[in-house]
Coordinates of C-alpha atoms and ligand atoms in Angstrom, one line a residue:
X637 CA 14.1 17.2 -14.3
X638 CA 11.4 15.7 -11.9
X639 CA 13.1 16.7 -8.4
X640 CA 9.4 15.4 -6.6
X641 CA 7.0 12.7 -7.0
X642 CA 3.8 13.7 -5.2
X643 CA 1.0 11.1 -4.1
X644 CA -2.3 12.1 -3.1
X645 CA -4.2 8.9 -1.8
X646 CA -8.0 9.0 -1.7
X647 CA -8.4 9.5 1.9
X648 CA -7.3 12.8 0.9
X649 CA -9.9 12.8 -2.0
X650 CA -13.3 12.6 -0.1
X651 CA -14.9 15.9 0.5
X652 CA -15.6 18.8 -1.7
X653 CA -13.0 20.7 0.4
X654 CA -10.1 18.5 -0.2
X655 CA -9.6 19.5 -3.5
X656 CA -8.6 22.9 -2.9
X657 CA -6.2 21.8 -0.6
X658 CA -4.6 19.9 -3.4
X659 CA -4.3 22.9 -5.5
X660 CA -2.8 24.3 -2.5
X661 CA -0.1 21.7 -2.0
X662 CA 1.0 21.6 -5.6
X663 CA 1.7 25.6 -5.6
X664 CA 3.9 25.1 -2.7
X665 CA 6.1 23.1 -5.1
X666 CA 8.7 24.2 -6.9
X667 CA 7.3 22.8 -10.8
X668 CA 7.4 20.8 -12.6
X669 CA 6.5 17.6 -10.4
X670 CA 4.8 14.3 -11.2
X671 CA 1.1 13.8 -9.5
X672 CA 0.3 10.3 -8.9
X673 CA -3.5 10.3 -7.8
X674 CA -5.5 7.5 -6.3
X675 CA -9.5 6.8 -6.9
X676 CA -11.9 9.1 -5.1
X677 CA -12.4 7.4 -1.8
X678 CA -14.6 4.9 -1.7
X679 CA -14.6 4.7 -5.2
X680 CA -12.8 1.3 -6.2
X681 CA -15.1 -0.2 -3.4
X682 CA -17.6 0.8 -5.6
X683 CA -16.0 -0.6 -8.4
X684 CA -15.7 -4.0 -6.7
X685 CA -19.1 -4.1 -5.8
X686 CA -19.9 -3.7 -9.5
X687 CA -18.2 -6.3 -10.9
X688 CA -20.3 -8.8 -8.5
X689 CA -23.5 -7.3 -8.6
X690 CA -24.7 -6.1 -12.0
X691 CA -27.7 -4.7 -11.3
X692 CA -25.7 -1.9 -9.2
X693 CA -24.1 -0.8 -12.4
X694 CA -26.5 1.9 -13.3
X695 CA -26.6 3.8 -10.5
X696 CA -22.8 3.6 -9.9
X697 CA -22.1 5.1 -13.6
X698 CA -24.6 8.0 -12.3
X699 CA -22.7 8.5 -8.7
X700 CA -19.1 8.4 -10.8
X701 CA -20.8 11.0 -12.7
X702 CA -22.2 13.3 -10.1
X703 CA -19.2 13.4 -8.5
X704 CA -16.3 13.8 -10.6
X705 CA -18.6 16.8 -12.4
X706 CA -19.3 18.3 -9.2
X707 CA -15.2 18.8 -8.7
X708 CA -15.3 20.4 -12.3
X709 CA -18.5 22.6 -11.6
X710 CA -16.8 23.7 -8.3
X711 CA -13.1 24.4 -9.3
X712 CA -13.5 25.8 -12.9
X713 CA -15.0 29.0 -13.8
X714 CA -14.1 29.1 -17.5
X715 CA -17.2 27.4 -19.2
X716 CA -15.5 26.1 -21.9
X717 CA -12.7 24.5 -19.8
X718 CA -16.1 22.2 -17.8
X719 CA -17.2 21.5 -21.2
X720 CA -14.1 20.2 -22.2
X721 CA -13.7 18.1 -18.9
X722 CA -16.9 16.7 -18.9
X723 CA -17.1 15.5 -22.4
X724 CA -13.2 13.7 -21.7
X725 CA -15.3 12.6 -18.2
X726 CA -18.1 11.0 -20.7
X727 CA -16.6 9.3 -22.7
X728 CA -14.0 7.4 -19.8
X729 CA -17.4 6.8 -18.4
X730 CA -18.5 4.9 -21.3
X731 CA -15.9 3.0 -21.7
X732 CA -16.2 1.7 -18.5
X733 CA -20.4 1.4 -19.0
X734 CA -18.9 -0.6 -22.4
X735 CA -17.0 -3.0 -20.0
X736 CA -19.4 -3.5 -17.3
X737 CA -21.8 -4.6 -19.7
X738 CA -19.8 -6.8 -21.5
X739 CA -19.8 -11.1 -21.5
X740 CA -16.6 -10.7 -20.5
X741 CA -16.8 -8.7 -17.4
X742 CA -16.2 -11.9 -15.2
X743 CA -12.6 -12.4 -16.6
X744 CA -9.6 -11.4 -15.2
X745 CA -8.4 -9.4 -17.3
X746 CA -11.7 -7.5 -17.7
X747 CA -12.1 -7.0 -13.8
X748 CA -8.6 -5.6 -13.5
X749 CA -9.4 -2.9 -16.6
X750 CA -12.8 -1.8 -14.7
X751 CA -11.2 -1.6 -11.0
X752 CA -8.2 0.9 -12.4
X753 CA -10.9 3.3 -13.6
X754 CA -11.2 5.0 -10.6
X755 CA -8.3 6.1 -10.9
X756 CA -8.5 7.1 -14.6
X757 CA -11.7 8.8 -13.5
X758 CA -9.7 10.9 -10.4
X759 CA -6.8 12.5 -12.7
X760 CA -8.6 12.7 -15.5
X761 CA -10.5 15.4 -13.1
X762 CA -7.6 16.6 -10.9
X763 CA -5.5 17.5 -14.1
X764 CA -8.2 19.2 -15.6
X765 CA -9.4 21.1 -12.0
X766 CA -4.9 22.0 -11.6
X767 CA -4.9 23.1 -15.1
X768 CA -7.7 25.5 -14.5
X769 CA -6.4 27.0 -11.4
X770 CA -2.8 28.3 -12.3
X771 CA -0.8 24.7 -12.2
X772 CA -0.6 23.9 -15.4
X773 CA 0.0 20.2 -16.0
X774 CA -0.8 17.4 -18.4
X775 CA -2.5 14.1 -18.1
X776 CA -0.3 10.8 -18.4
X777 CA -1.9 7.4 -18.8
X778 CA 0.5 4.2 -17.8
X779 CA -1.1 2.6 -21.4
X780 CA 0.7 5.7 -22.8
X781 CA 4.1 6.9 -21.5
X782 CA 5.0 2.8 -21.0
X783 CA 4.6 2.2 -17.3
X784 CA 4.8 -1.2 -17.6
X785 CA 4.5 -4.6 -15.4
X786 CA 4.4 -7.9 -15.4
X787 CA 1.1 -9.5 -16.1
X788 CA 0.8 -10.6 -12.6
X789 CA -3.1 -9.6 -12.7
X790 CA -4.6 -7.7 -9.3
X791 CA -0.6 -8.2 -7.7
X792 CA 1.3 -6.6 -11.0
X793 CA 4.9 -6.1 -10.5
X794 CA 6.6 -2.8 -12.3
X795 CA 9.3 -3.7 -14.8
X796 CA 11.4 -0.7 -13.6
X797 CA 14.5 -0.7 -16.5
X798 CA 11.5 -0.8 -19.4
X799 CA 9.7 1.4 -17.8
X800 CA 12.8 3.8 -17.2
X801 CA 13.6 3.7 -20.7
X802 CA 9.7 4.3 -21.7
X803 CA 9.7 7.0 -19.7
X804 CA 12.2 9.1 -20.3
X805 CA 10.9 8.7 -24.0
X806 CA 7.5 9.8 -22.9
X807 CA 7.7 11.7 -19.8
X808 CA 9.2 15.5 -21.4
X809 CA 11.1 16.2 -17.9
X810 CA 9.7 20.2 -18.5
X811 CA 6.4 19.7 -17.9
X812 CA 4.0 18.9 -14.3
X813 CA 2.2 15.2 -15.0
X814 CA -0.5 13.9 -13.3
X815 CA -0.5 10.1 -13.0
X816 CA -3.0 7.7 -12.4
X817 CA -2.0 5.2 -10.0
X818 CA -3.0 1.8 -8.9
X819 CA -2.5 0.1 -12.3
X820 CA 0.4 -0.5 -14.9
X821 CA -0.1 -1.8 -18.9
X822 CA 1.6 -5.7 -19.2
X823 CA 3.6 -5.6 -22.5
X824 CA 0.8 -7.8 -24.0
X825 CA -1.3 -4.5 -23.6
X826 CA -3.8 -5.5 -20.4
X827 CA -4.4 -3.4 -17.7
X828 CA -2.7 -4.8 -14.5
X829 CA -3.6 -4.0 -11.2
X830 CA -0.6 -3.3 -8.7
X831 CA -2.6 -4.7 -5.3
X832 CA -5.2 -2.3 -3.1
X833 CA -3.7 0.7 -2.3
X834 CA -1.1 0.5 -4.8
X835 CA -1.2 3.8 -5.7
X836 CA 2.1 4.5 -3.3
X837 CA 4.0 1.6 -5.5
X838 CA 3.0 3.4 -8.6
X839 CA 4.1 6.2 -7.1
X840 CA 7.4 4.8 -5.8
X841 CA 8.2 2.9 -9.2
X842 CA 7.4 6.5 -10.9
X843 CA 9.8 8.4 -9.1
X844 CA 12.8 5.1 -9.3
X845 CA 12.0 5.6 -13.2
X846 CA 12.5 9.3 -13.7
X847 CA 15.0 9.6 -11.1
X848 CA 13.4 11.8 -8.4
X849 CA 15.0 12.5 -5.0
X850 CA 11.7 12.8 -3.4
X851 CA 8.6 10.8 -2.9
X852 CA 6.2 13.3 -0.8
X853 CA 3.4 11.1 0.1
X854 CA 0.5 13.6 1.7
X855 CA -1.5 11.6 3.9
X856 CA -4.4 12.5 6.8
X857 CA -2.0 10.7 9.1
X858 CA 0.5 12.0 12.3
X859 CA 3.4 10.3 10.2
X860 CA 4.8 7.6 11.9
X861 CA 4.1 6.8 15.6
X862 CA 5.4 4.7 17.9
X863 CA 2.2 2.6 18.6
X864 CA -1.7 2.7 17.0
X865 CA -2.8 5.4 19.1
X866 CA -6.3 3.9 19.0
X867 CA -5.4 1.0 21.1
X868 CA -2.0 2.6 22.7
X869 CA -2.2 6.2 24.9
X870 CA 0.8 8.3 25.4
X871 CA 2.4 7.4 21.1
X872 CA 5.6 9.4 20.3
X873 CA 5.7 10.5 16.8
X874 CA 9.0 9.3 14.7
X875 CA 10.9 11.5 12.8
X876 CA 12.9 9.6 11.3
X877 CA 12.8 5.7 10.0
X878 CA 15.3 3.8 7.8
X879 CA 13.9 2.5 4.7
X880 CA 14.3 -1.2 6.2
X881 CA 12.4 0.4 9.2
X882 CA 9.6 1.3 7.1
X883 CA 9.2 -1.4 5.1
X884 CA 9.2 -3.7 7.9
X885 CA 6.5 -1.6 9.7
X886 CA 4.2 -1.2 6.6
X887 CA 4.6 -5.2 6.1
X888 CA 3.5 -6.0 10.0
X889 CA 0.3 -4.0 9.8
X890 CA 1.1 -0.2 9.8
X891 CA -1.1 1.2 7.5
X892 CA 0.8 3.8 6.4
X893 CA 2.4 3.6 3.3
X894 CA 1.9 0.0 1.1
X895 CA 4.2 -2.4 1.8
X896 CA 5.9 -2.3 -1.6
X897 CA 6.6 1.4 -1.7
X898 CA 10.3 1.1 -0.2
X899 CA 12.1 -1.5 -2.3
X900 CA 12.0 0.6 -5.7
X901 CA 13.2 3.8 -3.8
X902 CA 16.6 1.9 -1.8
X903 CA 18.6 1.3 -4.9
X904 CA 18.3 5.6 -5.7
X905 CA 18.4 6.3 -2.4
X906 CA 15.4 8.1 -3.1
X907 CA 13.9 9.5 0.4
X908 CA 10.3 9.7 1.5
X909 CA 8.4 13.0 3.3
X910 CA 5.6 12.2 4.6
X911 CA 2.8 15.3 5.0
X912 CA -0.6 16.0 6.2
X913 CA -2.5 18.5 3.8
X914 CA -3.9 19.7 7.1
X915 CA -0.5 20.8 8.6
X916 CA 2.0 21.1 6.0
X917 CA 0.6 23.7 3.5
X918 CA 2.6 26.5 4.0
X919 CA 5.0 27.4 1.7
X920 CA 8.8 27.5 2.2
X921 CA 10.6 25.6 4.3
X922 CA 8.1 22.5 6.0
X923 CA 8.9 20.1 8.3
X924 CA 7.4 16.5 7.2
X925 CA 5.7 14.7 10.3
X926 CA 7.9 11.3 8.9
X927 CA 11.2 11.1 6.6
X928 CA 12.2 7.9 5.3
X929 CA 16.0 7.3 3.8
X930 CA 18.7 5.3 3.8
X931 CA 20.4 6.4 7.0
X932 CA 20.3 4.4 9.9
X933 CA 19.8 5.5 13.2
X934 CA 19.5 3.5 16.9
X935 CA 17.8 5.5 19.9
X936 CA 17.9 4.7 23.3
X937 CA 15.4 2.3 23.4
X938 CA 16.0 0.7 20.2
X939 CA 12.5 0.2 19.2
X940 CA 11.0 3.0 17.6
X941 CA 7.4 1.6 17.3
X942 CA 5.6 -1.6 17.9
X943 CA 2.6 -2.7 15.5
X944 CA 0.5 -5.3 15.0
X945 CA -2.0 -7.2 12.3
X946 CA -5.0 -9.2 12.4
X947 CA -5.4 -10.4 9.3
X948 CA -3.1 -12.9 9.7
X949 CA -4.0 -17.1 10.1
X950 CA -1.8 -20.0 10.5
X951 CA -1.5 -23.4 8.8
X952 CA 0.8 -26.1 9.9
X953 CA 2.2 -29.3 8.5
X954 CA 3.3 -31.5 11.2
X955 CA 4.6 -35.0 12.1
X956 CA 8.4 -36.5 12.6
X957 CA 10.7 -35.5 9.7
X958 CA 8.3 -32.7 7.9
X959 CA 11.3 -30.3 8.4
X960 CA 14.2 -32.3 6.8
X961 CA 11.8 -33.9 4.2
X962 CA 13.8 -33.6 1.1
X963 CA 11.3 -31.0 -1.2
X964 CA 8.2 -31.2 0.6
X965 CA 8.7 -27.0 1.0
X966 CA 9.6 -26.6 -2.2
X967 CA 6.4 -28.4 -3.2
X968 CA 3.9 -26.5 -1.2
X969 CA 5.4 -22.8 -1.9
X970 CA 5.5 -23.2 -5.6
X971 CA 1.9 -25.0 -5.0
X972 CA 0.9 -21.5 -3.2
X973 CA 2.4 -19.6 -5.9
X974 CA 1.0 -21.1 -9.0
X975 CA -2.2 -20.0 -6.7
X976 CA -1.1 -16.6 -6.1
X977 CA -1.3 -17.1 -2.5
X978 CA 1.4 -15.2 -1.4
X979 CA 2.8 -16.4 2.6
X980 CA 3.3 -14.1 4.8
X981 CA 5.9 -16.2 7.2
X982 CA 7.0 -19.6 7.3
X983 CA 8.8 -21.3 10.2
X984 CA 10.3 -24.5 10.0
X985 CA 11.3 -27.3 12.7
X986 CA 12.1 -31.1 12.3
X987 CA 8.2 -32.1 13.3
X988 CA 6.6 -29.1 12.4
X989 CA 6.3 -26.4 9.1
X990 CA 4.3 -23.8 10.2
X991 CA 3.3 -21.1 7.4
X992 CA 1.0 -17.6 7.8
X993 CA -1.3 -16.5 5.3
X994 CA -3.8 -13.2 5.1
X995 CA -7.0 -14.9 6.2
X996 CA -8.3 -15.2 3.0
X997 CA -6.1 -17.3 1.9
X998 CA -5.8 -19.7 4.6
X999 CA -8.9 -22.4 2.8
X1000 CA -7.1 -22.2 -0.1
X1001 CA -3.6 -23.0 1.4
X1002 CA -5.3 -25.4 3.4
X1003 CA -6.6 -27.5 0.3
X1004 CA -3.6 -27.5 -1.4
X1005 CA -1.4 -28.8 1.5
X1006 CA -4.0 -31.4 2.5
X1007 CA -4.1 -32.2 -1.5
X1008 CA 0.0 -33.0 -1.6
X1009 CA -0.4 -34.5 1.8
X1010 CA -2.6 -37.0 0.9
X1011 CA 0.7 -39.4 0.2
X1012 CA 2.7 -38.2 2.6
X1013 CA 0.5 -38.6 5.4
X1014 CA 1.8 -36.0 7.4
X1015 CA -0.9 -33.9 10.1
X1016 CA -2.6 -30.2 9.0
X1017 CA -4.0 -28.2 11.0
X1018 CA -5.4 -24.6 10.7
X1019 CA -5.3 -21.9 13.3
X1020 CA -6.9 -18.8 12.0
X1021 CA -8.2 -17.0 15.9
X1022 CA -4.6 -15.5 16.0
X1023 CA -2.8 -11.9 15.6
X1024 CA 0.9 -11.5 15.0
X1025 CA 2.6 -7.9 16.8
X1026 CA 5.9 -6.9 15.8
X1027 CA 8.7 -4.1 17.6
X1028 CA 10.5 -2.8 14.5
X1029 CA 13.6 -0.7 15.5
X1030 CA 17.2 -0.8 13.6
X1031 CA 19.7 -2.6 16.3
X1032 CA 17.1 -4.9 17.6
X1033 CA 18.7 -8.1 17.3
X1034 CA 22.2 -6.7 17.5
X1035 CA 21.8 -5.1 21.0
X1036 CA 20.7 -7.3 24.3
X1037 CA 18.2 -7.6 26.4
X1038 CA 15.6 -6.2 24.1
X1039 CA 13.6 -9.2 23.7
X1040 CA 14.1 -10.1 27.4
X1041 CA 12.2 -6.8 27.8
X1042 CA 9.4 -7.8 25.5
X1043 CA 8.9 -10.7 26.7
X1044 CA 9.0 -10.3 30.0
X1045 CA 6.4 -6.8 29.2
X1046 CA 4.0 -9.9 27.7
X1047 CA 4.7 -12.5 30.7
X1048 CA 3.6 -10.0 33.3
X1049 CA 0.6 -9.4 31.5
X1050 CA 0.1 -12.9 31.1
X1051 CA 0.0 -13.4 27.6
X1052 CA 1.3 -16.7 26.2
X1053 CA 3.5 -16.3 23.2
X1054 CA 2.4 -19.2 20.1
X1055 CA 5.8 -18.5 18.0
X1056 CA 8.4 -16.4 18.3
X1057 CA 10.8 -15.0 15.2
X1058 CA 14.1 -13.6 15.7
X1059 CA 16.4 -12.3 13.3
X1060 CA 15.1 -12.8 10.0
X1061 CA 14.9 -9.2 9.7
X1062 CA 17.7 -7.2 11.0
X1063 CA 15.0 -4.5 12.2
X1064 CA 12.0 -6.5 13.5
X1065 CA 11.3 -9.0 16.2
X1066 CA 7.4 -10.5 15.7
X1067 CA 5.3 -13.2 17.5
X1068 CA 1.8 -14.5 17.2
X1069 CA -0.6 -14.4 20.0
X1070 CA -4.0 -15.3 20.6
X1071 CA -5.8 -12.8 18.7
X1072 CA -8.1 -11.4 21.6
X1073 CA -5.1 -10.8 23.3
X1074 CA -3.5 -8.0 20.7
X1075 CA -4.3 -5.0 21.9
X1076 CA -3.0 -5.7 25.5
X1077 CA 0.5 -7.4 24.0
X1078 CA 0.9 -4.2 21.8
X1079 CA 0.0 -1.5 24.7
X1080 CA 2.4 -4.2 27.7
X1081 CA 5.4 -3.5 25.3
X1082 CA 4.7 0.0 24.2
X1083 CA 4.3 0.6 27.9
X1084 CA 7.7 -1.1 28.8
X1085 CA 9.5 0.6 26.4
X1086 CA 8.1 4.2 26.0
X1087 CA 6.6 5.0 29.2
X1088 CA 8.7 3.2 31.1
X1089 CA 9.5 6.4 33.7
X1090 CA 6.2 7.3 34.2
X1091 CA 5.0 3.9 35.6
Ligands
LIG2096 N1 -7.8 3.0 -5.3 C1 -7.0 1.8 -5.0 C2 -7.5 1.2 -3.7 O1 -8.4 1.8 -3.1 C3 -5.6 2.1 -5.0 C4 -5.1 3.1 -3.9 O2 -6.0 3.8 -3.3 O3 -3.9 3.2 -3.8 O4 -7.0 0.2 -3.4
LIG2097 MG1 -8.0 3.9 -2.5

């Protein structure tokens, strides 16, 4: 039985050093465990950077190279154990050489099958370097053991009851796997990307599928805070979130765990530890810097942390009647979705619609709003020089005078709030302000609620 689902990201897989640390971490476990790796860091990048520039192809087959054999080299003494790795390392190398080369590298398909080979690359190299070092374990591809999604190229979703079903088919519960994440096989047989930094929903799906009670994420982070402590001083670190907490948090710009890891864990009640390879390494009994589960709890002050995101733009649709116009949203959203354009918020009034996009999105949206409004006649206009902040905290719409406290934090610091939305999450309040003014709206209210006493 699989107790654990581990996830190394690749901010943990940058220096020579980091990979002792990961033989470290997985004899503190009690075996066997699945490993669900990301890319080297940097590597997928690298990837990227491939697929539009072809001339940079050769000398990225030569860095994969030099680096994923210098892991070997430096973790494995027994000769015939590099030998091994290396030729397994050559050969994924030339498949991908195969598909960068190839007159269809520009499709899709193609580019989703070359980005996930970073990742192929990693725990092709991390099995290999565990193996050798007293943790024995065994490589499993998605294409293999049935980790399936949808064929929702670059944004795949997991199909979780196929998957299950593969899985336990595949997956012999007796023996430590190591996973690559980041990318799923559609049922038509194409490699399907699962978003940037999808390794954590890989890893969350994973542990849904097998039935884990733990998804350990190690992570160079503090765990949870209560602010970014590069714009905020004085953060409190959270012990504890609720999985609504979390999601809600990861979804308004905390870059901690991707923002689709919680929805696969809720139904199993699966909980989440979150630990540094710098701190937690001892064995026995550790304390995790951040758990994640189903329990709910309200401090004092409600809000537990206050984050923000600039990557964010608005569009809006306005003139009399937009909001009561009988299909008009309809229209537009499936519009976006047909495009994969995926909105991040959408407000309605009876004169206005107001929707948020990623930035990159917003030319696109724009063109096919303006393309639907051409017979309706209605106003567009685009507002991209904005940042939206959010205070996440379970109770904050249930108890009062919290927002009278953030807003009034924002008023004394003269900050004009743009829009304002209130309890459609039970857990988050979140506004837009002009984007120059983010930092000081996030440190106002992190100062008005946390530091309150010391003022
Ligand atoms: N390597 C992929 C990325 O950088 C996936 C991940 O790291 O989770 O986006
Ligand atoms: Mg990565």
């Amino acid at each position: 039985m699989h107790k654990t689902v581990l996830k190394v990201g690749g901010s943990n897989l940058k220096s020579i050093e980091d990979f002792s640390r990961i033989i470290s971490l997985m004899k503190t476990y009690e075996r066997p465990v699945i490993l669900v790796v990301s890319a080297f860091y940097g590597v997928t990048d690298c990837l990227e950077k491939a697929v539009s520039d072809e001339s940079y192809a050769g000398e990225l087959l030569e860095y994969l190279h030099r680096v994923h054999r210098l892991v070997l080299e430096r973790y494995i003494i027994d000769k015939d154990r590099i030998v091994r790795a290396s030729e397994e390392l050559t050969v994924c190398l030339s498949a991908l050489e195969e598909l960068l080369s190839s007159k269809e590298r520009h499709q899709v398909a193609t580019i989703n099958e070359i980005l996930s080979f970073g990742e192929k690359l990693s725990a092709r190299v991390i099995q290999a370097l565990l193996d050798a070092n007293a943790v024995a374990c065994r490589l499993a591809l998605p294409e293999e053991i049935g980790f399936v999604s949808n064929q929702r190229f670059y944004q795949g979703s997991i199909l979780l009851k196929k998957s299950s079903h593969n899985l336990k088919k595949h997956l012999n519960a007796d023996v430590t796997w190591v996973v690559p994440g980041f990318y799923a096989i559609s049922e038509q047989g194409k490699t399907v990307l699962l978003g940037r930094g999808g390794t954590d929903y890989s890893a969350a799906c994973l542990a849904h599928c097998v039935g884990a009670s733990y998804l350990d994420v190690w992570k160079d982070v503090e765990g949870y805070l209560s602010g970014d402590p590069k714009i905020i001083s004085g953060v409190k670190k959270i012990s504890h979130l609720s999985y609504q907490e979390a999601a809600e948090l990861s979804y308004f710009g905390a870059k901690i765990l991707h923002p689709r890891t919680i929805r696969p864990l809720v139904s199993k009640r699966i909980q989440v530890r979150l630990f540094n390879p710098e701190k937690h390494l001892e064995p026995g009994i550790r304390n995790e810097a951040t758990r994640i589960s189903y329990k709910t709890t309200t401090g004092k002050e409600v809000i537990k942390s206050v984050t923000s995101d600039e990557d964010v733009a608005l569009l809006k649709l306005k003139g009399s009647g937009v909001g009561i116009k009988k299909g008009i949203l309809a229209e537009v959203t499936g519009a976006f979705d047909k495009a994969h354009i995926n909105i991040r918020s959408v407000v309605t009034s009876q004169t206005a619609i107001h929707f948020i996009f990623s930035r990159t999105n917003l030319q696109a949206a724009k063109q096919i709003v303006d393309e639907i409004n051409r017979n309706l006649d209605f106003d567009t206009e685009i507002d991209d020089d904005i940042a939206w902040v959010a205070a996440v905290g379970q109770g904050i719409n249930q108890k009062e005078g919290v927002a009278a406290r953030i807003f009034t934090a924002l008023a004394k610091a003269d900050i004009n709030v743009q829009q304002i939305v209130l309890g459609a999450s039970e857990v988050a309040i979140y506004f837009v302000v002009q984007r120059k003014l983010v930092s000081k709206a996030v440190q106002s209210i992190h100062q008005e609620i946390f530091n309150h006493n010391n003022q």
